[in-house]
Coordinates of C-alpha atoms and ligand atoms in Angstrom, one line a residue:
X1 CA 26.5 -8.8 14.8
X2 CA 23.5 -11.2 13.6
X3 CA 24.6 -13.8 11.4
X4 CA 21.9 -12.8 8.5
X5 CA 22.1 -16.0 6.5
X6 CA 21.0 -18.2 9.8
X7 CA 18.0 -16.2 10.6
X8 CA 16.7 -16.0 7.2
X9 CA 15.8 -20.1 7.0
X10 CA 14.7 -19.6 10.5
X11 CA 11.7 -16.0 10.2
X12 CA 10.9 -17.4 6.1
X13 CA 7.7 -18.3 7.6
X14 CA 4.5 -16.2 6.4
X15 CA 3.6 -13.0 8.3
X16 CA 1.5 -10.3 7.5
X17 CA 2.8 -6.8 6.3
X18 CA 0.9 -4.9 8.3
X19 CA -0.9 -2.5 6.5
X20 CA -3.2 -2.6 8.8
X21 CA -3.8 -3.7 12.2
X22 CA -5.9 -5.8 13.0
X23 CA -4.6 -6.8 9.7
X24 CA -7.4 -7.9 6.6
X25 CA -8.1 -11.2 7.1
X26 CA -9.6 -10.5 11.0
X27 CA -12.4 -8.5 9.3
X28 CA -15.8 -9.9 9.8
X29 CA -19.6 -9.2 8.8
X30 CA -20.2 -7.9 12.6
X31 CA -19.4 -4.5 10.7
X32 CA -21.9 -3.6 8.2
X33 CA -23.3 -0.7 6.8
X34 CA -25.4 0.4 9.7
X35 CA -22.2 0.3 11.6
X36 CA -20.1 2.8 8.8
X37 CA -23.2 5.2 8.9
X38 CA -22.9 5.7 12.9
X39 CA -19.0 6.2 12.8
X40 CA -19.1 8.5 9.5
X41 CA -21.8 10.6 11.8
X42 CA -19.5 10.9 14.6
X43 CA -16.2 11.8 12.5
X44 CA -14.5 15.3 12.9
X45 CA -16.1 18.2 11.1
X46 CA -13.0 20.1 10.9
X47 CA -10.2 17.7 10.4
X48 CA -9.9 16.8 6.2
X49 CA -10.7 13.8 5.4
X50 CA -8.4 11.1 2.8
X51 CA -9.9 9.1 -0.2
X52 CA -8.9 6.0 -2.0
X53 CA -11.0 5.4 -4.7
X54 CA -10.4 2.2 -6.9
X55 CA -10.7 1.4 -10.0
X56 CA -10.1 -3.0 -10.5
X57 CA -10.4 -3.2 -14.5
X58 CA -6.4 -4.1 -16.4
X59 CA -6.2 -4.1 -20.4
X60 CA -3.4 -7.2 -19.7
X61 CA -2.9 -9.1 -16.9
X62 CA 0.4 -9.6 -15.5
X63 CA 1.0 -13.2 -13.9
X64 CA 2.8 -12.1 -10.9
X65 CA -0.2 -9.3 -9.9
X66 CA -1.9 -9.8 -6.7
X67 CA -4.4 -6.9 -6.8
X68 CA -7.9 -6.8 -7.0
X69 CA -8.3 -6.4 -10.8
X70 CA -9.9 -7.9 -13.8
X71 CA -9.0 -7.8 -17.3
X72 CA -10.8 -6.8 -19.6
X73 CA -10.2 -5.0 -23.3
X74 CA -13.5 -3.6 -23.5
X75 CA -14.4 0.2 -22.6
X76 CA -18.2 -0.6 -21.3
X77 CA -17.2 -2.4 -18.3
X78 CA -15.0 0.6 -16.8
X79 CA -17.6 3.0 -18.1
X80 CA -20.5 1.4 -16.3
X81 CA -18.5 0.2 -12.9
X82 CA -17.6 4.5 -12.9
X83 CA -21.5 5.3 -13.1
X84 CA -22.2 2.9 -9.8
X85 CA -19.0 4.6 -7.7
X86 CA -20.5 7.9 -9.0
X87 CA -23.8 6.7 -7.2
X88 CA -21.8 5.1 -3.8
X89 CA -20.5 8.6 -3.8
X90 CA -24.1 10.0 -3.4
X91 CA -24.8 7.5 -1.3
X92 CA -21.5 8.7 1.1
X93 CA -22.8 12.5 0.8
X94 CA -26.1 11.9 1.9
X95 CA -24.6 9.4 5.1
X96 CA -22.0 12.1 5.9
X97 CA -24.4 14.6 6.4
X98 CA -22.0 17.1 5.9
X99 CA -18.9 18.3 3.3
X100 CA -15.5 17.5 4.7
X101 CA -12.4 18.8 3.7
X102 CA -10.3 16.4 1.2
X103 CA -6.6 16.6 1.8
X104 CA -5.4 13.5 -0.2
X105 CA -7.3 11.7 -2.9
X106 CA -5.5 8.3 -4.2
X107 CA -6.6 6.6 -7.4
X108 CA -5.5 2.7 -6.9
X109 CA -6.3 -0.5 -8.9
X110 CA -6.0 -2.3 -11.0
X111 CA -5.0 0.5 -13.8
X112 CA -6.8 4.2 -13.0
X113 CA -4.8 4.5 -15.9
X114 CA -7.8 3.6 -18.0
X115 CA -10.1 6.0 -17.6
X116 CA -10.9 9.0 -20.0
X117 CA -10.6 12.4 -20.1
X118 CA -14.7 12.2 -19.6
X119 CA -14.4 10.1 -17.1
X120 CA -12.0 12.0 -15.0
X121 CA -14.2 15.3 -15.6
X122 CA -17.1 13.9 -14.2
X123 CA -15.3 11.6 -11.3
X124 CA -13.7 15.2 -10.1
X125 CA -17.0 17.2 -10.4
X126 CA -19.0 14.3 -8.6
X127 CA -16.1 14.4 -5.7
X128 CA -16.5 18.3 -5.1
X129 CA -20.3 17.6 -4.8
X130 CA -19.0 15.7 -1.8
X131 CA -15.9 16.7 -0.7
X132 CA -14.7 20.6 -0.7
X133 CA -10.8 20.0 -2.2
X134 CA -7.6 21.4 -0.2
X135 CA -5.9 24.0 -2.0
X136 CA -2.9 21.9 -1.0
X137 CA -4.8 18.7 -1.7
X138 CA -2.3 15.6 -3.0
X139 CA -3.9 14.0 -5.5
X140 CA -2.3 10.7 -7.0
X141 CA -2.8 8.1 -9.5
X142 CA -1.4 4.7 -9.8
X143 CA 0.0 4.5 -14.1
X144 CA 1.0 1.3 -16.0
X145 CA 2.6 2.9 -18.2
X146 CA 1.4 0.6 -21.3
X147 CA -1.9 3.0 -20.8
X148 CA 0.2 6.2 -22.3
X149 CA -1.7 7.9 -24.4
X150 CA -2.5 12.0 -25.5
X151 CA -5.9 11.4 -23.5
X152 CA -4.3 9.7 -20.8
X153 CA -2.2 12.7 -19.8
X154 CA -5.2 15.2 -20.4
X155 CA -7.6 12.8 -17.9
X156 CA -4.7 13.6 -15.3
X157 CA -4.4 16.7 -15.7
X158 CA -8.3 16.9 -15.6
X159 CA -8.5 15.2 -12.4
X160 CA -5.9 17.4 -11.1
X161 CA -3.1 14.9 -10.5
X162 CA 0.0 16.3 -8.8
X163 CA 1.4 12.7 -7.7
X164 CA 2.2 9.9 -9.5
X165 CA 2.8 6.1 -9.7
X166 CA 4.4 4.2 -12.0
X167 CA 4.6 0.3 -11.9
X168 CA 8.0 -1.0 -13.7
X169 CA 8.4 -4.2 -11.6
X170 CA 11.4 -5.1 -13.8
X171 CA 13.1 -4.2 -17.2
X172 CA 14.4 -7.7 -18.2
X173 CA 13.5 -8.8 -21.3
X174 CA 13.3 -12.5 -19.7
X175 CA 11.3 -11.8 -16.2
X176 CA 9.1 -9.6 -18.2
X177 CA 8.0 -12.7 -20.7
X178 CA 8.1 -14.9 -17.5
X179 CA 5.1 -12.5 -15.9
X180 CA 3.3 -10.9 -19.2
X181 CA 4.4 -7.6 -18.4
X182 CA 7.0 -6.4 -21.8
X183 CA 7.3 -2.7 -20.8
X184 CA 10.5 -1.0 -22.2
X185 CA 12.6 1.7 -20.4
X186 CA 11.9 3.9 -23.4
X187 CA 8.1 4.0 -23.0
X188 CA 8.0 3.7 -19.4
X189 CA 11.1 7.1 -19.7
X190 CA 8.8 8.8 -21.9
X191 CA 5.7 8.6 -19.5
X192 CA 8.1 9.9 -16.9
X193 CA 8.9 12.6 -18.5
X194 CA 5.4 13.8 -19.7
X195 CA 4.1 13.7 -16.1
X196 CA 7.3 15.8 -15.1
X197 CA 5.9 18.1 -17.9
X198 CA 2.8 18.5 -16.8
X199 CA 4.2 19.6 -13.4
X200 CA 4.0 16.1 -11.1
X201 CA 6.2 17.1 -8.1
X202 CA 6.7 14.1 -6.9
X203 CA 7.2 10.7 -8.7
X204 CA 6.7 6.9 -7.6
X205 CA 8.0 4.1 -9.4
X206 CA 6.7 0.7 -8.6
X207 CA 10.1 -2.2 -8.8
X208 CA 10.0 -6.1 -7.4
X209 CA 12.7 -8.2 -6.6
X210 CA 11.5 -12.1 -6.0
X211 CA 10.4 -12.6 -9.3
X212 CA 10.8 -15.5 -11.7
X213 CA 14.5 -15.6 -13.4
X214 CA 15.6 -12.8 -11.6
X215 CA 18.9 -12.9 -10.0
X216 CA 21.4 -10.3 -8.9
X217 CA 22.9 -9.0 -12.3
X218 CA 19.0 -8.5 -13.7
X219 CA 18.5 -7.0 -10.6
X220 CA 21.4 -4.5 -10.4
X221 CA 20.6 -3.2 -14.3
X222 CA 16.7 -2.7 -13.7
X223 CA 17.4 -0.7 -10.2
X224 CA 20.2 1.3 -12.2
X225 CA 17.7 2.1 -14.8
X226 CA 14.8 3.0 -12.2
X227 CA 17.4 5.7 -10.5
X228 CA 18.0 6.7 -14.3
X229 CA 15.0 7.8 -14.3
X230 CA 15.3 9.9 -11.0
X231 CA 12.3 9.0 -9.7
X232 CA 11.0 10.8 -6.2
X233 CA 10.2 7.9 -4.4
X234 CA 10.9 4.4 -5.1
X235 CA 8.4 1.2 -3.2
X236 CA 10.4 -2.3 -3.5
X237 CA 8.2 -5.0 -2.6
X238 CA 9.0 -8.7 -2.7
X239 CA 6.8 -10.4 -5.1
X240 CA 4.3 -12.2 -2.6
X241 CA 3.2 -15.3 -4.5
X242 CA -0.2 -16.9 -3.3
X243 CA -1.5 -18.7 -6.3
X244 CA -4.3 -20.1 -4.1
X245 CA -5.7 -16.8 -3.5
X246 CA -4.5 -15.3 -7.4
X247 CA -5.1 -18.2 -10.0
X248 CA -3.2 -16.2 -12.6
X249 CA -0.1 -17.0 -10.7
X250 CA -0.7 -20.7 -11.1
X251 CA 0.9 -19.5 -14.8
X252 CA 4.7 -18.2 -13.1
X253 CA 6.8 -21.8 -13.1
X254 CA 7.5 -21.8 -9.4
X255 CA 10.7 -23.4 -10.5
X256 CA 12.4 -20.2 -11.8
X257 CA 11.1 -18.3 -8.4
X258 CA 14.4 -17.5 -6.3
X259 CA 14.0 -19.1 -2.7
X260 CA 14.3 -17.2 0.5
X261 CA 17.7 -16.9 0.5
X262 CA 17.9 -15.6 -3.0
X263 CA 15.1 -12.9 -2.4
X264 CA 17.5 -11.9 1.0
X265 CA 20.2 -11.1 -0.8
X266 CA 18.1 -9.6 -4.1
X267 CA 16.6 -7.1 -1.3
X268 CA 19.8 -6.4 0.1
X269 CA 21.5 -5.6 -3.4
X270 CA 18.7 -3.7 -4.6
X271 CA 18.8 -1.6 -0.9
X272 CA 22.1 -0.5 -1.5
X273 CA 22.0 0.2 -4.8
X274 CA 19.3 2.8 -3.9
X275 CA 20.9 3.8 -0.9
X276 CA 24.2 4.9 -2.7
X277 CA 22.0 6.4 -5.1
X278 CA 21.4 8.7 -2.4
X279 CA 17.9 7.5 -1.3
X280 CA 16.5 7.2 2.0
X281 CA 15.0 4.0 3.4
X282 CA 11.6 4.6 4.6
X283 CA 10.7 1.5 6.3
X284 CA 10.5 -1.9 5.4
X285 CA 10.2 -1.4 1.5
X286 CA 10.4 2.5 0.1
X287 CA 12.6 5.2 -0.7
X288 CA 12.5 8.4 -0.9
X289 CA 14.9 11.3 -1.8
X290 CA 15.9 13.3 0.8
X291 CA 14.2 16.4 0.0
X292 CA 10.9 14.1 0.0
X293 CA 7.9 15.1 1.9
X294 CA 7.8 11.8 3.1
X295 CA 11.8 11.7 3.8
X296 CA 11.3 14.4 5.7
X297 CA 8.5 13.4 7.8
X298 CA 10.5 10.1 8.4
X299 CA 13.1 12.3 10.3
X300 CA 10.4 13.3 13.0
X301 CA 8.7 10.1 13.5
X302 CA 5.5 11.3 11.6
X303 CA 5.2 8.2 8.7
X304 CA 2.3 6.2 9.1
X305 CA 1.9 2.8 7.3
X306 CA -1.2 2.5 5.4
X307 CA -2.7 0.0 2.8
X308 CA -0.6 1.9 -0.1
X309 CA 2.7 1.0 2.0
X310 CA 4.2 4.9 3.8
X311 CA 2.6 7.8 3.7
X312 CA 2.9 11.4 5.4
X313 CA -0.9 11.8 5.3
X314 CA -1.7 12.8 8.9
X315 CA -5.6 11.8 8.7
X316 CA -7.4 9.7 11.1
X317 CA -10.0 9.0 8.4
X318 CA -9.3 7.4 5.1
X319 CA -12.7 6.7 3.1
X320 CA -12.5 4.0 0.5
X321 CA -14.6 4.0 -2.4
X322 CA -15.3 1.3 -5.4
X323 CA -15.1 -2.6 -4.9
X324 CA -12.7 -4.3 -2.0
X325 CA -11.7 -0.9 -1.0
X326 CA -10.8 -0.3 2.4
X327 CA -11.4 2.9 5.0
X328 CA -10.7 4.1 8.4
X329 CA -12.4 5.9 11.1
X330 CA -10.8 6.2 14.7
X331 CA -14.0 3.7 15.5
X332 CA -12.7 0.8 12.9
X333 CA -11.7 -0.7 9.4
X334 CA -14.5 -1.1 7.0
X335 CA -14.1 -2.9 3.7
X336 CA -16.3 -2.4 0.4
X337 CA -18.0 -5.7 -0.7
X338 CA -14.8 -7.2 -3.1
X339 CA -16.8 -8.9 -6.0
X340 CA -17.0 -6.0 -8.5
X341 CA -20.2 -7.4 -9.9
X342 CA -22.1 -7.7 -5.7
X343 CA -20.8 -3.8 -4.9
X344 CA -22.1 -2.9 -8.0
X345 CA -25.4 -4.5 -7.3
X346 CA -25.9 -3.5 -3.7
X347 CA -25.2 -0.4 -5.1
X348 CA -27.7 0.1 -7.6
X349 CA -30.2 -1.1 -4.5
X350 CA -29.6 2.0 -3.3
X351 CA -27.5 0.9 -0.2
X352 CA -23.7 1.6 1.4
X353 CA -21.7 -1.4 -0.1
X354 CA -19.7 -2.6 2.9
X355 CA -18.5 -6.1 2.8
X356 CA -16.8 -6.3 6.7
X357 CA -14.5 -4.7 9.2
X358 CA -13.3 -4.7 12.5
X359 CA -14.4 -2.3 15.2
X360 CA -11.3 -0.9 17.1
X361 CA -11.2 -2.1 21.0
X362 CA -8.4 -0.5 23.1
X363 CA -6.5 -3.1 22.7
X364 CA -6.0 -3.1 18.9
X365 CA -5.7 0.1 19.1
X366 CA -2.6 0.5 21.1
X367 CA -1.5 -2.9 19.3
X368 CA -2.1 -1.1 16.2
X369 CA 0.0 2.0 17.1
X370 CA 3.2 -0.1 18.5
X371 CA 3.2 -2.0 15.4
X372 CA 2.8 1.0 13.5
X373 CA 6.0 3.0 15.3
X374 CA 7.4 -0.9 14.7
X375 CA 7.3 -1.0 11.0
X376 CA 7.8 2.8 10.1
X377 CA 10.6 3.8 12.7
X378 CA 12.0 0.5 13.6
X379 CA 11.8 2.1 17.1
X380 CA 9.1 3.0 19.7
X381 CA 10.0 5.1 22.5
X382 CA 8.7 3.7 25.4
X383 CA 8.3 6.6 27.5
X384 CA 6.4 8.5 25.4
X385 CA 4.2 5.6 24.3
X386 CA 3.0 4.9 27.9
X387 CA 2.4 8.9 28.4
X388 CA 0.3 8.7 25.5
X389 CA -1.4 5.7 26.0
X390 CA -1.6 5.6 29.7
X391 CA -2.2 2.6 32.0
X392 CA -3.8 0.0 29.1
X393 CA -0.1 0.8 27.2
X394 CA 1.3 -2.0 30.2
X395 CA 0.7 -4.8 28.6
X396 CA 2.4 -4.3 25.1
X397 CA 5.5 -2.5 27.1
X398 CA 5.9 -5.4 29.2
X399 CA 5.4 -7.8 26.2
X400 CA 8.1 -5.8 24.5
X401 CA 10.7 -5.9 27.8
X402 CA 10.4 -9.8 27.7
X403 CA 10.7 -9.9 23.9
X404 CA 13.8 -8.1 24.1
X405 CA 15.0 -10.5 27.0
X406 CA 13.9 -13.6 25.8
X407 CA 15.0 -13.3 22.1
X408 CA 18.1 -15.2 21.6
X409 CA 18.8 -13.6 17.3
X410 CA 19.2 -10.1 18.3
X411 CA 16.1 -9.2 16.3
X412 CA 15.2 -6.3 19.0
X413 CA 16.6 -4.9 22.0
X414 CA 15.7 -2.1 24.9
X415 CA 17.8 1.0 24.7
X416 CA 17.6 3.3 27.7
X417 CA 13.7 4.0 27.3
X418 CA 13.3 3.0 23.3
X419 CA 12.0 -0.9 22.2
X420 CA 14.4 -0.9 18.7
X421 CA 15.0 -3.6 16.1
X422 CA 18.4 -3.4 15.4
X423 CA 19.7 -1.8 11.9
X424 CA 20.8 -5.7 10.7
X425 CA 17.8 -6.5 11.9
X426 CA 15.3 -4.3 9.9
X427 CA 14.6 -7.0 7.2
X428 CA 12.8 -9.0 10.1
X429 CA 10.9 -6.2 11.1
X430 CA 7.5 -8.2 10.1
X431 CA 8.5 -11.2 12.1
X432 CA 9.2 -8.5 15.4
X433 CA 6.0 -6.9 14.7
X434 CA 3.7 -10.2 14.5
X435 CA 5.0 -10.9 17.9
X436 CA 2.6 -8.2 19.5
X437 CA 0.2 -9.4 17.1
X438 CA -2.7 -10.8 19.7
X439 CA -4.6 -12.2 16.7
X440 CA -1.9 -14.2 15.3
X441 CA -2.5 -16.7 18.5
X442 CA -6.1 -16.6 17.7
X443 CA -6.5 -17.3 14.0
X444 CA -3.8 -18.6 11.4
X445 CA -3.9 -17.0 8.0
X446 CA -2.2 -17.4 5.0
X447 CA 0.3 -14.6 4.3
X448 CA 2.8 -14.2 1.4
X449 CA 6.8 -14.8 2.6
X450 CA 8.4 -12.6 5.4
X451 CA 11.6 -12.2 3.4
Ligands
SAM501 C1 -2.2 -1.6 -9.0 S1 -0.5 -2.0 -9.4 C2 0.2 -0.5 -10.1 C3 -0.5 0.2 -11.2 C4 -0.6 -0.4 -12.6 N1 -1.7 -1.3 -12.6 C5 0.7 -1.1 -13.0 O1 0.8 -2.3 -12.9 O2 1.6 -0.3 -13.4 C6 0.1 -1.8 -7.8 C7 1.5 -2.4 -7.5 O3 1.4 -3.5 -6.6 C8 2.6 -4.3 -6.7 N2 2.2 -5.7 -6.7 C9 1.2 -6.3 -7.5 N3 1.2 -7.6 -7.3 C10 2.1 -7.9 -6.4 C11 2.6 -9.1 -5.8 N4 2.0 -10.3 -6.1 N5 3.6 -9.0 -4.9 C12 4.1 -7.8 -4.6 N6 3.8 -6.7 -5.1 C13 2.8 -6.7 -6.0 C14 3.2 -3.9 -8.0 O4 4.5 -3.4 -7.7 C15 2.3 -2.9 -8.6 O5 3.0 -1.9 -9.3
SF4_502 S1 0.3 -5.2 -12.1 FE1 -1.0 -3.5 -12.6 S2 -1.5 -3.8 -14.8 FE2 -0.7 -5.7 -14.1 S3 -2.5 -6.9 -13.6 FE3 -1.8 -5.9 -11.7 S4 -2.9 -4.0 -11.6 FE4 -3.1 -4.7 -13.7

C-alpha cells in the first residue's frame, strides 16, 4: 500500500497530459503545408475519416478557461471567421483529391454553441461537399449552456447533432463569481433535457475540481447535482492554471486556489462520488455509464486518448479545421496557424493554414502507443506490444522492466507479461507516463500541475 499523501508533494511537479504524443509544445515549422498535402494524398481511401472543427469566439469569458477562445458579443466576427473555414474546407477538398467517409465530426471551442440555425445549414451542406457522412456518423457539439436558446436547439438539430457537451465546471454560487461563470442547475437541467428531447443518445457534462474556493462540501453538492442530472458521460479535469500562457487567469486570486494536496483529495471525493453513482472510470479523468459506448470499449482495451480527453473513435486520421486546431495522419501531428486573425488571412490567400507539427519517426510512434495503453488502460501488455511492434518495441520494454525495478513509490510494477500502474497508483499515471517521454530530456516545457 502507497502512502498517497507522501507521493503527492513528491510527483506535484508539471507534466503533460498527454493528449498527444509527442505532446504540443514539440511541434515545429519543419511541418508545413507542403508537408499536410503529401500525407493527406497518401491517407486510406477506404478507412472514414474524423473531424474536429473549431469554433474560438465566447459571449463571456470565464477566468479559469484555458481554451483557445476570444470574446466577443458581436455576431459579425463568428459570421465572417465561418465564411473563411467554409473556404479551408474547399481548400481540404481540392488537397484530398478525393471524398472520404466521415465517421465522427466534433464541434469544439470556444462556444460552437453560438452559431445559428444558418450557420449550421450551410457548415453541414459545405461538409458533405467534402466528406460523404456515415449513416452511423457521431456527431457532437461542445454547449455552454448560457447559449440556450429556441434557435440554438434547431442549429443542432440542423447540423445533425446526436452527442453532446455540456460545460458546468461547478454550481457554487461562490466559485462561480470567483471564475465569471453564474450558470444555475435550473438552466443548465433544462438544456439537458431539451437535448434528451431532441433524441441526444449520449450526454457529456463538463465538471472541475481545483478551482478557487472550492473545497470538499462545494465539491460533494455540485458532483451530486451533475449525477442528478444523469448525464452519459462525465470528464473531471483539474483546473490547470497557467496565467502566463491565459492572461485572464491573472483575474482568479491564486490565494483561494486549493494546493496540491487539496486538489488530491477533491479528485478523490469527487471519484468516488461518481463511482458509487455507478460510473465507470475511464482513465485518468472521465466516466462513463456502464452501458456507454465508451465504457464498453474500455473493457476491451479499445479507448484511445485524443485531444478531447477518451474516445472510442477507431480512426487513424483526425482532420482539424479552423484556428489552432489540431489533426492526425499515421505520417504526423499538424496544427492550424493559432492566431484567429493569421488563419483567417492565409486563408483568404488561398493557401492550407498550417501553423506546425511533428512528423512521426518510429520512435514516437511506439512511444506514442505505450503511453497511450499507459494513460487509457493503466496497463500495457508486454507481450503483445512487442508482437506488434517487433524488434524497435525493445527499447521502451526494457525502459519499462528497469522503471518497474528501480522505482522505489510503487507507482508501476511488472506482472507476469503486463507493465501496470497500480490501482492507488492511477492518479500518477501522468508522472509514469512522462518517464517514457524521450522529449522530456530534450526540451523542458511548461505544463499545468500533475495532480
Ligand atoms: C470549450 S469548453 C466547453 C464548452 C463551452 N465553451 C462551455 O464552457 O460550456 C471545454 C472545457 O474545457 C475545460 N477547461 C477549460 N479551461 C480549463 C482549464 N484551465 N483547466 C482545466 N479544464 C479546463 C472545461 O471543463 C470546459 O468545459
Ligand atoms: S469555458 Fe467555455 S464559455 Fe467559458 S471562456 Fe472557455 S470556452 Fe468560453
Amino acid at each position: 500500500m502507497i502512502d498517497k499523501y507522501a507521493l503527492v508533494a513528491r510527483y506535484s511537479a508539471p507534466v503533460p497530459r498527454y493528449t498527444s504524443y509527442p505532446t504540443a509544445p514539440h511541434f515545429s515549422d519543419a511541418v508545413d503545408a507542403g508537408t499536410y498535402l503529401s500525407w493527406l494524398r497518401q491517407i486510406s481511401r477506404t478507412d472514414p475519416v474524423s473531424v474536429y472543427i473549431h469554433i474560438p469566439f465566447c459571449d463571456r469569458l470565464c477566468w479559469f478557461c484555458g481554451c483557445h477562445t476570444k470574446h466577443t458579443t458581436r455576431y459579425e466576427p463568428v459570421r465572417a471567421y465561418l465564411g473563411v473555414l467554409s473556404q479551408e474546407l474547399t481548400l481540404l477538398g481540392e488537397a484530398l483529391g478525393f471524398k472520404p467517409q466521415l465517421g465522427q465530426l466534433h464541434l469544439g471551442g470556444g462556444s460552437p454553441s453560438l452559431l445559428k440555425s444558418w450557420d449550421m445549414e450551410e457548415l453541414r451542406e459545405r461538409l458533405g461537399d467534402v466528406f460523404t457522412f456515415r449513416d452511423d456518423a457521431q456527431i457532437s457539439v461542445e454547449i455552454d449552456p448560457s447559449d440556450a436558446t429556441t434557435d440554438l436547439f434547431e442549429a443542432l438539430n440542423v447540423l445533425g447533432m446526436n452527442r453532446a457537451s455540456i460545460g458546468v465546471q461547478d454550481f457554487d454560487p461562490a466559485v462561480q463569481a470567483a471564475i465569471n461563470r453564474p450558470q444555475s442547475f435550473e438552466d443548465t437541467r433544462d438544456v439537458a433535457n431539451r437535448l434528451r428531447a431532441m433524441g441526444v443518445h449520449s450526454l457529456n457534462i463538463d465538471a472541475l475540481y481545483g478551482l478557487p474556493h472550492q473545497t470538499l462540501t462545494t465539491l460533494e453538492r455540485t458532483m451530486a447535482d451533475v449525477v442528478s442530472l444523469q448525464p452519459d458521460r462525465i470528464a473531471l479535469f483539474g483546473y490547470a492554471h497557467v496565467p502566463w500562457m491565459k492572461k485572464h487567469q491573472q483575474m482568479i486570486d491564486e490565494s483561494s486556489l486549493p494546493d496540491s494536496g487539496e486538489r488530491y483529495r477533491q479528485a478523490r471525493r469527487a471519484e468516488a462520488i461518481l463511482k458509487e453513482a455507478g460510473y465507470q472510470q475511464i482513465g485518468i479523468d472521465h466516466f462513463a455509464r456502464p452501458q456507454d459506448s465508451l465504457a464498453r470499449a474500455a473493457l476491451d482495451g479499445r479507448v484511445n486518448r485524443n485531444f478531447q480527453g477518451y474516445t472510442d473513435d477507431p480512426c487513424e486520421t483526425l482532420i482539424g479545421l479552423g484556428a489552432s486546431s489540431i489533426g492526425k495522419t499515421r505520417f504526423g501531428y499538424v496544427q492550424n496557424i493559432t492566431a484567429t486573425g493569421q488563419y483567417m488571412a492565409t486563408v483568404r490567400s488561398g493557401a492550407l493554414p498550417i501553423g506546425r507539427g511533428l512528423e512521426l519517426s518510429e520512435d514516437d510512434i511506439i512511444r506514442g502507443a505505450f503511453i497511450e495503453r499507459l494513460m487509457s488502460d493503466f496497463r500495457v501488455d508486454m507481450k503483445a506490444f512487442r508482437k506488434h511492434h517487433g524488434d524497435a518495441a525493445a527499447t521502451v520494454l526494457g525502459e519499462a522492466a528497469i522503471a518497474a525495478q528501480n522505482d522505489p513509490d510503487g507507482l508501476c510494477h511488472i506482472s507476469g507479461d503486463s507493465f501496470e500502474i497500480p490501482v492507488d497508483a492511477r492518479p500518477f499515471a501522468r508522472t509514469v507516463a512522462s518517464w517514457f517521454d524521450a522529449y522530456m530530456k530534450k526540451r523542458e516545457a511548461r505544463y499545468s500541475a500533475a495532480l
